Every structure is written in structure tokens, then in C-alpha cells.
Coordinates of C-alpha atoms in Angstrom, one line a residue:
M1 CA -21.1 5.3 -20.3
A2 CA -23.9 7.7 -20.5
A3 CA -23.2 8.8 -16.9
A4 CA -19.5 9.4 -17.8
T5 CA -20.6 11.6 -20.7
A6 CA -22.9 13.7 -18.6
A7 CA -20.1 14.2 -16.0
A8 CA -17.7 15.4 -18.7
A9 CA -20.2 17.9 -19.9
L10 CA -20.7 19.3 -16.4
R11 CA -16.9 19.6 -15.7
P12 CA -15.6 23.3 -15.9
R13 CA -13.6 23.7 -19.1
I14 CA -10.4 26.0 -18.9
T15 CA -8.9 27.2 -22.2
L16 CA -6.2 29.7 -23.1
L17 CA -7.6 32.1 -25.5
S18 CA -5.1 33.1 -28.2
G19 CA -5.3 35.6 -30.8
V20 CA -4.1 39.1 -31.5
G21 CA -4.3 40.0 -27.9
G22 CA -2.2 37.0 -26.9
P23 CA -3.1 35.0 -23.7
L24 CA -5.2 36.4 -21.0
P25 CA -2.8 37.6 -18.3
S26 CA -3.1 36.6 -14.7
T27 CA -3.5 39.0 -12.0
T28 CA 0.1 40.8 -11.6
L29 CA 1.5 44.2 -10.4
Q30 CA 3.4 46.0 -12.8
I31 CA 6.5 47.8 -11.6
L32 CA 6.3 51.6 -12.2
P33 CA 9.4 53.6 -13.0
S34 CA 11.0 55.4 -10.1
A35 CA 10.0 59.0 -9.5
S36 CA 12.6 61.8 -10.2
P37 CA 14.4 63.3 -7.2
L38 CA 12.6 65.8 -5.3
P39 CA 13.9 68.9 -3.4
F40 CA 15.8 68.2 -0.2
R41 CA 13.2 69.7 2.1
R42 CA 10.4 67.2 1.0
R43 CA 10.2 63.4 1.0
V44 CA 7.8 61.5 -1.2
R45 CA 6.1 58.5 0.2
S46 CA 4.6 56.1 -2.5
V47 CA 1.5 53.9 -1.7
L48 CA 0.3 51.0 -3.9
V49 CA -3.5 50.7 -4.4
L50 CA -5.2 47.6 -6.1
N51 CA -8.2 48.7 -8.0
A52 CA -10.6 46.0 -9.7
S53 CA -11.4 46.5 -13.2
S54 CA -14.9 47.7 -13.8
S55 CA -15.3 46.1 -17.3
P56 CA -18.1 43.4 -17.2
S57 CA -16.6 41.5 -20.0
S58 CA -13.3 40.6 -18.3
P59 CA -12.4 39.3 -15.0
P60 CA -11.3 42.0 -12.5
S61 CA -7.6 42.8 -12.9
P62 CA -6.0 44.8 -10.2
E63 CA -4.1 47.8 -11.3
K64 CA -1.5 49.6 -9.4
E65 CA -2.0 53.3 -8.8
A66 CA 0.9 55.3 -7.3
V67 CA -0.4 58.0 -4.8
T68 CA 2.2 60.5 -3.7
E69 CA 2.0 62.2 -0.4
E70 CA 4.4 65.0 0.2
V71 CA 5.7 64.9 3.9
P72 CA 7.6 68.1 4.9
V73 CA 11.1 67.4 6.4
L74 CA 12.1 70.0 9.0
T75 CA 15.7 71.3 8.6
A76 CA 17.4 74.1 10.5
E77 CA 17.7 76.1 7.2
S78 CA 13.9 75.7 6.4
C79 CA 13.0 76.8 9.9
V80 CA 15.2 79.9 9.6
N81 CA 13.6 80.8 6.2
L82 CA 10.1 80.3 7.6
G83 CA 10.9 82.3 10.6
L84 CA 12.1 85.2 8.5
E85 CA 8.9 84.9 6.4
L86 CA 6.7 85.0 9.6
F87 CA 8.6 87.9 11.1
S88 CA 8.1 90.0 7.9
K89 CA 4.4 89.4 8.3
G90 CA 4.5 90.7 12.0
R91 CA 4.1 87.2 13.5
V92 CA 7.0 87.6 16.0
R93 CA 6.0 84.9 18.3
D94 CA 5.6 82.2 15.5
A95 CA 9.0 83.4 14.0
L96 CA 10.6 83.0 17.4
E97 CA 9.4 79.4 17.7
Q98 CA 10.9 78.6 14.2
F99 CA 14.3 80.1 15.2
E100 CA 14.3 77.9 18.4
N101 CA 13.3 74.9 16.4
A102 CA 16.2 75.5 14.0
L103 CA 18.7 75.5 16.9
E104 CA 17.3 72.0 18.0
L105 CA 17.8 70.4 14.5
N106 CA 21.6 70.0 14.5
P107 CA 22.4 73.1 12.6
T108 CA 25.5 74.0 10.8
P109 CA 27.5 76.7 12.3
N110 CA 26.2 79.2 9.7
E111 CA 22.6 78.0 10.3
A112 CA 23.1 78.3 14.2
Q113 CA 24.5 81.9 13.8
A114 CA 21.5 82.9 11.7
A115 CA 18.9 81.4 14.1
L116 CA 20.6 83.0 17.1
Y117 CA 20.9 86.3 15.4
N118 CA 17.4 86.4 14.3
K119 CA 16.2 85.0 17.5
A120 CA 17.9 88.1 19.2
C121 CA 16.2 90.4 16.7
C122 CA 12.9 88.9 17.8
H123 CA 13.6 89.4 21.4
A124 CA 14.7 93.1 20.7
Y125 CA 11.4 93.6 18.8
R126 CA 9.5 92.3 22.0
E127 CA 11.9 94.6 24.3
E128 CA 13.4 91.6 25.9
S129 CA 16.9 92.9 26.0
K130 CA 18.3 90.3 28.3
K131 CA 17.4 87.5 26.1
A132 CA 18.6 89.2 23.1
A133 CA 21.9 89.9 24.7
E134 CA 22.3 86.2 25.6
C135 CA 21.6 85.2 22.0
L136 CA 24.1 87.6 20.6
R137 CA 26.7 86.6 23.2
T138 CA 26.4 83.0 22.2
A139 CA 26.6 83.9 18.6
L140 CA 29.6 86.1 19.1
R141 CA 31.5 83.5 21.2
D142 CA 30.5 80.1 19.3
Y143 CA 29.7 81.1 15.8
N144 CA 31.9 84.0 14.9
L145 CA 29.3 86.6 14.5
K146 CA 30.7 90.1 13.6
F147 CA 30.1 92.8 16.2
G148 CA 29.7 95.3 13.5
T149 CA 26.6 93.5 12.3
I150 CA 25.0 94.3 15.6
L151 CA 25.9 97.9 15.4
N152 CA 24.6 98.2 11.8
D153 CA 21.3 96.5 11.9
P154 CA 18.3 98.6 12.2
D155 CA 16.3 95.8 13.6
L156 CA 18.5 95.9 16.8
A157 CA 17.9 99.6 17.3
P158 CA 15.7 99.1 20.4
F159 CA 18.4 96.8 21.9
R160 CA 21.2 99.3 21.3
A161 CA 19.4 101.8 23.4
S162 CA 19.5 99.3 26.4
P163 CA 22.0 98.9 29.2
E164 CA 22.5 95.2 28.2
F165 CA 23.9 96.4 24.8
K166 CA 26.4 98.7 26.6
E167 CA 27.5 95.8 28.8
L168 CA 27.8 93.5 25.7
Q169 CA 29.7 96.3 23.8
E170 CA 32.2 96.7 26.9
E171 CA 32.8 92.9 26.9
A172 CA 33.5 92.9 23.2
L173 CA 35.9 95.7 23.6
R174 CA 37.8 93.8 26.2
G175 CA 37.6 90.5 24.2
G176 CA 38.0 87.1 25.8
E177 CA 36.2 83.7 26.1
D178 CA 32.7 85.2 26.6
V179 CA 32.2 87.0 23.3
G180 CA 35.5 86.3 21.4
S181 CA 38.2 88.8 20.3
G182 CA 37.0 89.4 16.7
F183 CA 35.6 93.0 17.6
R184 CA 38.6 94.1 19.6
R185 CA 41.0 92.8 16.8
D186 CA 39.1 94.8 14.3
L187 CA 39.3 97.9 16.5
K188 CA 42.9 97.5 17.1
L189 CA 43.5 97.5 13.4
I190 CA 41.7 100.8 13.0
S191 CA 43.7 102.2 15.9
E192 CA 47.0 101.2 14.4
V193 CA 46.0 103.0 11.2
Q194 CA 45.2 106.1 13.2
A195 CA 48.5 105.9 15.3
P196 CA 50.9 104.1 13.1
F197 CA 54.0 104.6 15.3
R198 CA 52.5 103.2 18.5
G199 CA 53.9 99.8 17.7
V200 CA 57.3 101.2 17.0
R201 CA 57.5 103.3 20.3
R202 CA 56.4 100.2 22.4
F203 CA 59.1 98.0 20.7
F204 CA 61.8 100.7 21.7
Y205 CA 60.3 100.9 25.2
V206 CA 60.7 97.0 25.6
A207 CA 64.1 97.0 24.0
L208 CA 65.5 99.8 26.2
T209 CA 64.0 98.4 29.2
A210 CA 65.6 95.0 28.5
A211 CA 69.0 96.8 28.0
A212 CA 68.6 98.8 31.2
G213 CA 67.7 95.7 33.1
I214 CA 70.9 93.8 31.8
S215 CA 73.1 96.8 32.7
T216 CA 71.4 96.8 36.2
F217 CA 72.1 93.1 36.5
F218 CA 75.9 93.6 36.2
T219 CA 76.0 97.0 38.2
I220 CA 74.3 95.6 41.3
P221 CA 77.3 93.3 42.2
R222 CA 79.7 96.1 41.6
L223 CA 77.8 98.4 43.8
I224 CA 77.9 95.9 46.6
I225 CA 81.6 95.4 46.2
A226 CA 82.0 99.3 46.2
V227 CA 80.0 99.4 49.5
Q228 CA 82.1 96.8 51.1
G229 CA 85.3 98.7 50.0
G230 CA 88.7 97.3 49.9
D231 CA 91.5 97.0 47.4
G232 CA 90.3 97.0 43.8
A233 CA 86.8 98.1 44.8
P234 CA 85.0 100.4 42.1
D235 CA 84.2 104.0 43.1
L236 CA 81.0 104.1 45.2
L237 CA 79.6 107.3 43.8
E238 CA 80.1 106.3 40.2
T239 CA 78.7 102.9 40.7
A240 CA 75.7 104.1 42.6
G241 CA 75.1 106.8 39.9
N242 CA 75.1 104.2 37.1
A243 CA 72.7 101.9 39.1
A244 CA 70.4 104.8 39.7
I245 CA 70.3 105.8 36.1
N246 CA 69.6 102.2 35.0
I247 CA 66.8 101.7 37.6
G248 CA 65.3 105.2 36.9
G249 CA 65.4 104.4 33.2
I250 CA 63.6 101.0 33.8
V251 CA 60.9 102.9 35.8
V252 CA 60.4 105.6 33.2
L253 CA 60.3 103.2 30.2
V254 CA 57.9 100.8 31.9
A255 CA 55.7 103.9 32.9
L256 CA 55.6 105.0 29.3
Y257 CA 54.9 101.5 28.0
F258 CA 51.7 101.4 30.2
W259 CA 50.9 104.9 29.4
E260 CA 50.9 103.9 25.7
N261 CA 48.7 100.9 26.4
K262 CA 46.2 103.2 28.2
R263 CA 46.1 105.6 25.3
E264 CA 45.4 102.7 23.1
E265 CA 42.6 101.5 25.2
K266 CA 41.0 105.0 25.4
Q267 CA 41.4 105.3 21.5
I268 CA 39.8 101.9 20.9
T269 CA 36.8 102.9 23.2
Q270 CA 36.4 106.2 21.2
I271 CA 36.6 104.4 17.9
S272 CA 33.8 102.0 19.1
R273 CA 31.7 105.1 20.3
N274 CA 32.3 106.8 16.8
E275 CA 31.1 103.6 15.1
T276 CA 28.0 103.6 17.3
L277 CA 27.5 107.3 16.5
S278 CA 28.0 106.8 12.8
R279 CA 24.8 104.4 12.7
L280 CA 22.5 107.0 14.5
P281 CA 19.7 107.9 12.2
V282 CA 18.5 111.4 11.4
R283 CA 15.6 112.8 9.2
L284 CA 16.6 115.4 6.6
S285 CA 14.3 118.3 5.6
T286 CA 13.0 116.3 2.7
N287 CA 11.7 113.7 5.4
R288 CA 14.3 111.2 4.2
I289 CA 15.9 109.1 7.0
I290 CA 19.6 108.2 6.7
E291 CA 22.5 107.3 9.1
L292 CA 25.3 109.8 9.9
V293 CA 27.7 107.7 8.1
Q294 CA 26.2 108.6 4.9
L295 CA 27.0 112.2 5.6
R296 CA 30.7 111.7 5.7
D297 CA 32.9 113.8 3.5
I298 CA 30.1 116.2 2.8
T299 CA 28.9 117.8 5.9
R300 CA 30.2 118.5 9.5
P301 CA 27.4 117.6 12.1
V302 CA 27.2 119.8 15.1
I303 CA 25.2 118.1 18.0
L304 CA 23.4 120.4 20.4
A305 CA 22.2 118.4 23.4
G306 CA 20.6 119.7 26.4
S307 CA 17.5 121.4 27.7
K308 CA 14.8 122.7 25.3
E309 CA 15.4 126.3 26.3
S310 CA 19.3 126.1 25.9
V311 CA 19.0 124.3 22.5
T312 CA 16.5 126.7 21.2
R313 CA 18.5 129.6 21.9
A314 CA 21.6 128.1 20.4
M315 CA 19.6 127.4 17.2
Q316 CA 18.4 131.0 17.1
R317 CA 21.8 132.3 17.5
A318 CA 23.0 130.0 14.7
E319 CA 20.6 131.5 12.2
R320 CA 22.6 134.7 12.3
Y321 CA 25.6 133.0 10.9
R322 CA 23.5 130.5 8.6
T323 CA 25.3 131.4 5.3
E324 CA 28.9 131.1 6.7
L325 CA 28.1 127.9 8.6
L326 CA 26.6 126.4 5.4
K327 CA 29.8 127.2 3.5
R328 CA 31.7 125.2 6.2
G329 CA 29.4 122.3 5.8
V330 CA 27.7 122.6 9.3
L331 CA 24.5 120.6 9.9
L332 CA 22.7 121.3 13.1
I333 CA 21.3 118.2 15.1
P334 CA 19.3 119.3 18.1
V335 CA 18.9 116.7 20.9
I336 CA 16.6 117.7 23.7
F337 CA 17.0 115.5 26.8
G338 CA 13.7 113.8 27.9
A339 CA 11.4 115.8 25.6
S340 CA 10.7 113.1 23.0
Q341 CA 8.4 110.1 23.5
K342 CA 9.5 106.6 22.8
D343 CA 9.1 105.7 19.3
Q344 CA 6.3 103.1 19.0
A345 CA 6.9 102.3 15.4
K346 CA 8.9 99.1 15.3
P347 CA 10.7 97.6 12.3
R348 CA 9.2 94.7 10.3
G349 CA 11.9 92.4 8.9
F350 CA 15.5 91.9 9.6
G351 CA 17.3 94.8 8.3
T352 CA 17.8 96.1 4.8
R353 CA 18.3 93.2 2.4
R354 CA 21.2 93.5 0.1
A355 CA 20.8 92.9 -3.5
A356 CA 22.6 89.9 -5.0
A357 CA 26.1 90.6 -6.0
S358 CA 26.3 91.0 -9.9
V359 CA 28.9 89.5 -11.9
P360 CA 32.0 91.7 -12.1
S361 CA 32.3 93.6 -15.4
V362 CA 34.8 95.7 -17.0
G363 CA 34.5 99.2 -15.6
G364 CA 32.7 98.0 -12.6
D365 CA 34.7 99.9 -10.1
F366 CA 34.2 103.1 -12.2
E367 CA 30.5 102.4 -12.1
R368 CA 30.4 102.0 -8.4
R369 CA 32.3 105.2 -7.9
T370 CA 29.9 106.9 -10.2
E371 CA 27.0 105.8 -8.2
S372 CA 28.6 106.8 -5.0
I373 CA 29.3 110.3 -6.3
A374 CA 25.7 110.6 -7.6
A375 CA 24.4 109.4 -4.2
K376 CA 26.4 112.2 -2.5
S377 CA 25.4 114.7 -4.9
R378 CA 21.8 113.9 -4.2
L379 CA 22.4 114.1 -0.5
K380 CA 23.9 117.5 -0.9
A381 CA 20.9 118.7 -2.7
E382 CA 18.6 117.5 0.2
L383 CA 20.8 119.0 2.9
R384 CA 19.7 122.2 4.6
F385 CA 20.9 123.7 7.9
K386 CA 19.2 121.3 10.4
A387 CA 18.4 117.5 10.7
D388 CA 16.1 116.0 13.3
I389 CA 17.0 112.9 15.2
V390 CA 14.9 109.7 14.6
S391 CA 15.7 107.4 17.7
P392 CA 15.9 109.6 20.7
E393 CA 16.9 106.8 23.1
Q394 CA 19.8 105.8 21.1
W395 CA 20.9 109.4 20.7
E396 CA 20.6 110.2 24.3
S397 CA 22.4 107.0 25.5
W398 CA 25.3 107.8 23.1
I399 CA 25.6 111.4 24.4
R400 CA 25.5 110.3 28.1
D401 CA 28.3 107.8 27.3
Q402 CA 30.3 110.5 25.8
Q403 CA 29.8 112.8 28.7
E404 CA 30.9 110.0 31.2
S405 CA 34.1 109.4 29.2
E406 CA 34.9 113.1 29.3
G407 CA 34.1 113.5 33.0
V408 CA 31.0 115.6 32.4
T409 CA 27.9 115.1 34.5
P410 CA 25.3 113.2 32.5
G411 CA 22.4 115.3 31.4
E412 CA 24.3 118.6 31.3
D413 CA 24.1 120.8 28.3
V414 CA 26.9 119.9 25.8
Y415 CA 27.9 120.3 22.2
I416 CA 29.8 118.0 19.9
I417 CA 31.3 118.9 16.6
L418 CA 32.2 116.1 14.1
R419 CA 34.9 116.1 11.5
L420 CA 34.1 115.4 7.8
D421 CA 35.2 111.8 8.3
G422 CA 32.7 111.3 11.1
R423 CA 35.1 111.4 14.0
V424 CA 34.5 113.8 17.0
R425 CA 36.5 116.9 16.4
R426 CA 35.9 118.5 19.9
S427 CA 33.2 118.9 22.4
G428 CA 32.3 121.3 25.2
I429 CA 29.9 122.1 28.0
G430 CA 27.1 124.5 27.4
M431 CA 26.3 125.8 23.9
P432 CA 28.8 126.7 21.2
N433 CA 30.1 130.3 20.4
W434 CA 29.5 130.4 16.7
N435 CA 32.0 133.2 16.1
D436 CA 34.8 130.8 17.4
I437 CA 33.3 128.0 15.3
L438 CA 33.6 130.1 12.1
Q439 CA 37.2 130.9 13.0
E440 CA 38.0 127.3 13.6
L441 CA 36.3 125.4 10.6
P442 CA 37.6 125.9 7.2
R443 CA 35.4 126.0 4.2
L444 CA 34.6 122.9 2.3
E445 CA 36.6 123.9 -0.7
D446 CA 39.8 124.7 1.5
L447 CA 42.7 122.4 1.5
M448 CA 42.4 121.7 5.2
S449 CA 38.8 120.4 4.6
K450 CA 40.3 118.1 2.0
L451 CA 42.8 116.7 4.4
E452 CA 40.1 116.1 6.9
R453 CA 38.2 113.7 4.6

């Protein structure tokens, strides 16, 4: 009995403590509320860690601690954005890698277009014109890139001075599977605006050719019968004359149709060349750099291209007529072949960033027109008699293309007079006769100048 009592005293005693705090809980994990959603570019990974309680008065109770670790998820959009940021800091090679990564991450059409286009800008910066052309060709063909973007972006200025750009532009003018037909379609619309009756003329050429063909179809059997002779045969001379008229009409109408097409192709080429010219930069006397397109409606640029001696003499002669030439809006732009060194300053960034479009408001159109008028007024105040070219390679490339199209030996002295609307008015070999130009150009306030805008 005594032994049993002693054994009971030594046996561990487990009791449930009750009171205000309730029973002592066992070791369990509490479920934490789920975290709120995070931005799509990052994924949160939660890790549960068991920590023992450090209180000496209570048994160790593991507590759950949520540790969040942010793991970046690469997407095509994030790679493009990172590439733009790197390029703006001058890290072109790293930016190029990001654009290449974006193309490998199953991009959407818009993301692929942005990656290819910005990749081309990187190659243009590194003077890798062939690689830039391939990127742009793919973007034009597969992702509906507008060729006008290539013409307007200052970051592609080095590329536009290369032979690869000229080749790409010719492909875009022709249209087809390699680069798509968007650029050619836009140029054809401009061509139709400038020559509104060309389509009507071609319609009549086709209709009259069809009528002459039908008449010839019935005249030929009669001519055969007339040649064979016999009773009831038609008059040979009359039938032969009718057949000759029909065949001659078909030949003339077909020739006119193809001549009209040839004129259209020439006009489309000139429109493309004018668009390229409008994006060439100049430096005003106030040291401000603008594109020629910003001078439309307020000045008539006169380009003097050739050797240093010829251009200098022409500028000196123009000084005698300075006052009258200014009244006609003449702005002299000298281009000396081979005299300027290649511009080493390269752009940082992907073109001018447009401000976000504001919400339309009442009177918004009026405000935009007012701002445009104010901008032109400021430009007029800055204009003097002469402007300097900024990208000599682009200017010389454009002038040589213009010379080839006009059958002039590249590198020969030429002058080019532009209209107020930016199109080429006329050009000639050598340097201009300023007396003739004064007689030809009306003053800015005259009616003929208003019609030219």
C-alpha cells in the first residue's frame, strides 16, 4: 500500500488550467489573411517560418511569420520599358539586350513593333545600318509600322543618311510583301489630292479602249470578207479605214494609260522625296534647331549646293538684294559638298516624347490654332536671311538623289527653290540669277503667295 502511494506521487500529473485566459492551447499554426494583389510585373512568394517562444514561463509555442520575397517576372512590356530607360542613360548595349529579350517573351503585336523599332534605333546609334534596316523591314511587314515614323524620328537620322535607308525607302515606294503597302497607299492618297482628275482620265482611257476593242472585234471579220470580195462584200477601203481607226485608238489609249501611270510613279517618288526634305534640320541665327516642315507657310527656302567657292559667291551676290528677297520670304540654306565633318554628337533617347493628350475642352481647336499662330510668329521673329544645315550627310544624300532624278551629275553645283507649302518649286544647274528670282517670286502679302500656301 505504501509502495502504491509512492508510485502515484512520482507519476506526472497533467491538468488543464482554466481561468481568464482559458485552456492552454496546443502548438498550432494560425492561417494568415491572404495578401492583396500586387502589380502584374511582380510575383510574391510567401514562406512560413516557425519560431519558438522565448518566454521562460510558458512552453515554446511556434508562431508563423510571413516573409515576402519579390521575384521580378519578365514580360515583353517590362523589357521594352527597361530598354528605353537604359538607352536614355547612354547604355546602348544593355538596352539592345532588353529589346532582344522582349522579342523572345511572346510579345503582343504592339510590343513586338516597339521592340523592333527601338532595336533599330540602337543599331542606328551604333552605325549598324544593315541590322537597323532588317529590324525596320520586319516591323513594316509584320507589325504595321508606319514609314512616316521612320522619316520623322530624329534618332534614326544616322540611318536615313545610309544607302540601306534609300533601299528600304524604294521598297516601301513599290510596296509588296517585304515591307507592306501602307506607305505606298498613303503616298497614293497624297498624289490623288495633288492630281484629282487622274483617276477620271484613266477611267475614260479604259472605257474607250474597251469600246475600240469591241468595235475591232466586229470589224475584223468584215475586213476579211471585204478582202475575199464577192457579192455583198463590204467596201474594202472603208472597212480597212474603220479597222485602222479602231486599232490606232487602242494603241493611243493604252499608251496614254501607261504614260499616266508613269507620271503617277514619278509624282509619288517626288512626294516621298519632299517628305524626306521636310524633316531635314537647320539651325537659325538664334542657334535654334528646327526642321524645314516648321517653316512652311512663312518662308521660301532656297538651297544653294556645290563647291565652297560657288556657294560663297552666290551668297555674296544675294546680299545686294537682301531687302527684296526678304519681302518674298527667301531663306538661304548653303550646302557645301564634302566640306563638313561628320557630326559626332548622337541623340540620347528615342525621339521627342509627346505630352499626354489632354481631355478635349470647349474651344480646344481655337486654342490649338492660337498656339500654332503664336509659334509661327515666334519663328518669323527668329528668321533672318540665312540658316545653316545641321546634318550634312542627310542633306547631301537628299540633294544627290534629287540630282539623279533630274538627270544631273551628282556633285554638280545646283540650286533648289521651295514653295511656301514645302514642295520643290524649281531647280537648276549652277547658281541662281537673283534678278530672275525677284521677278518670279511674289511678295508674301500678295494673292499668289496666299494661293501657294
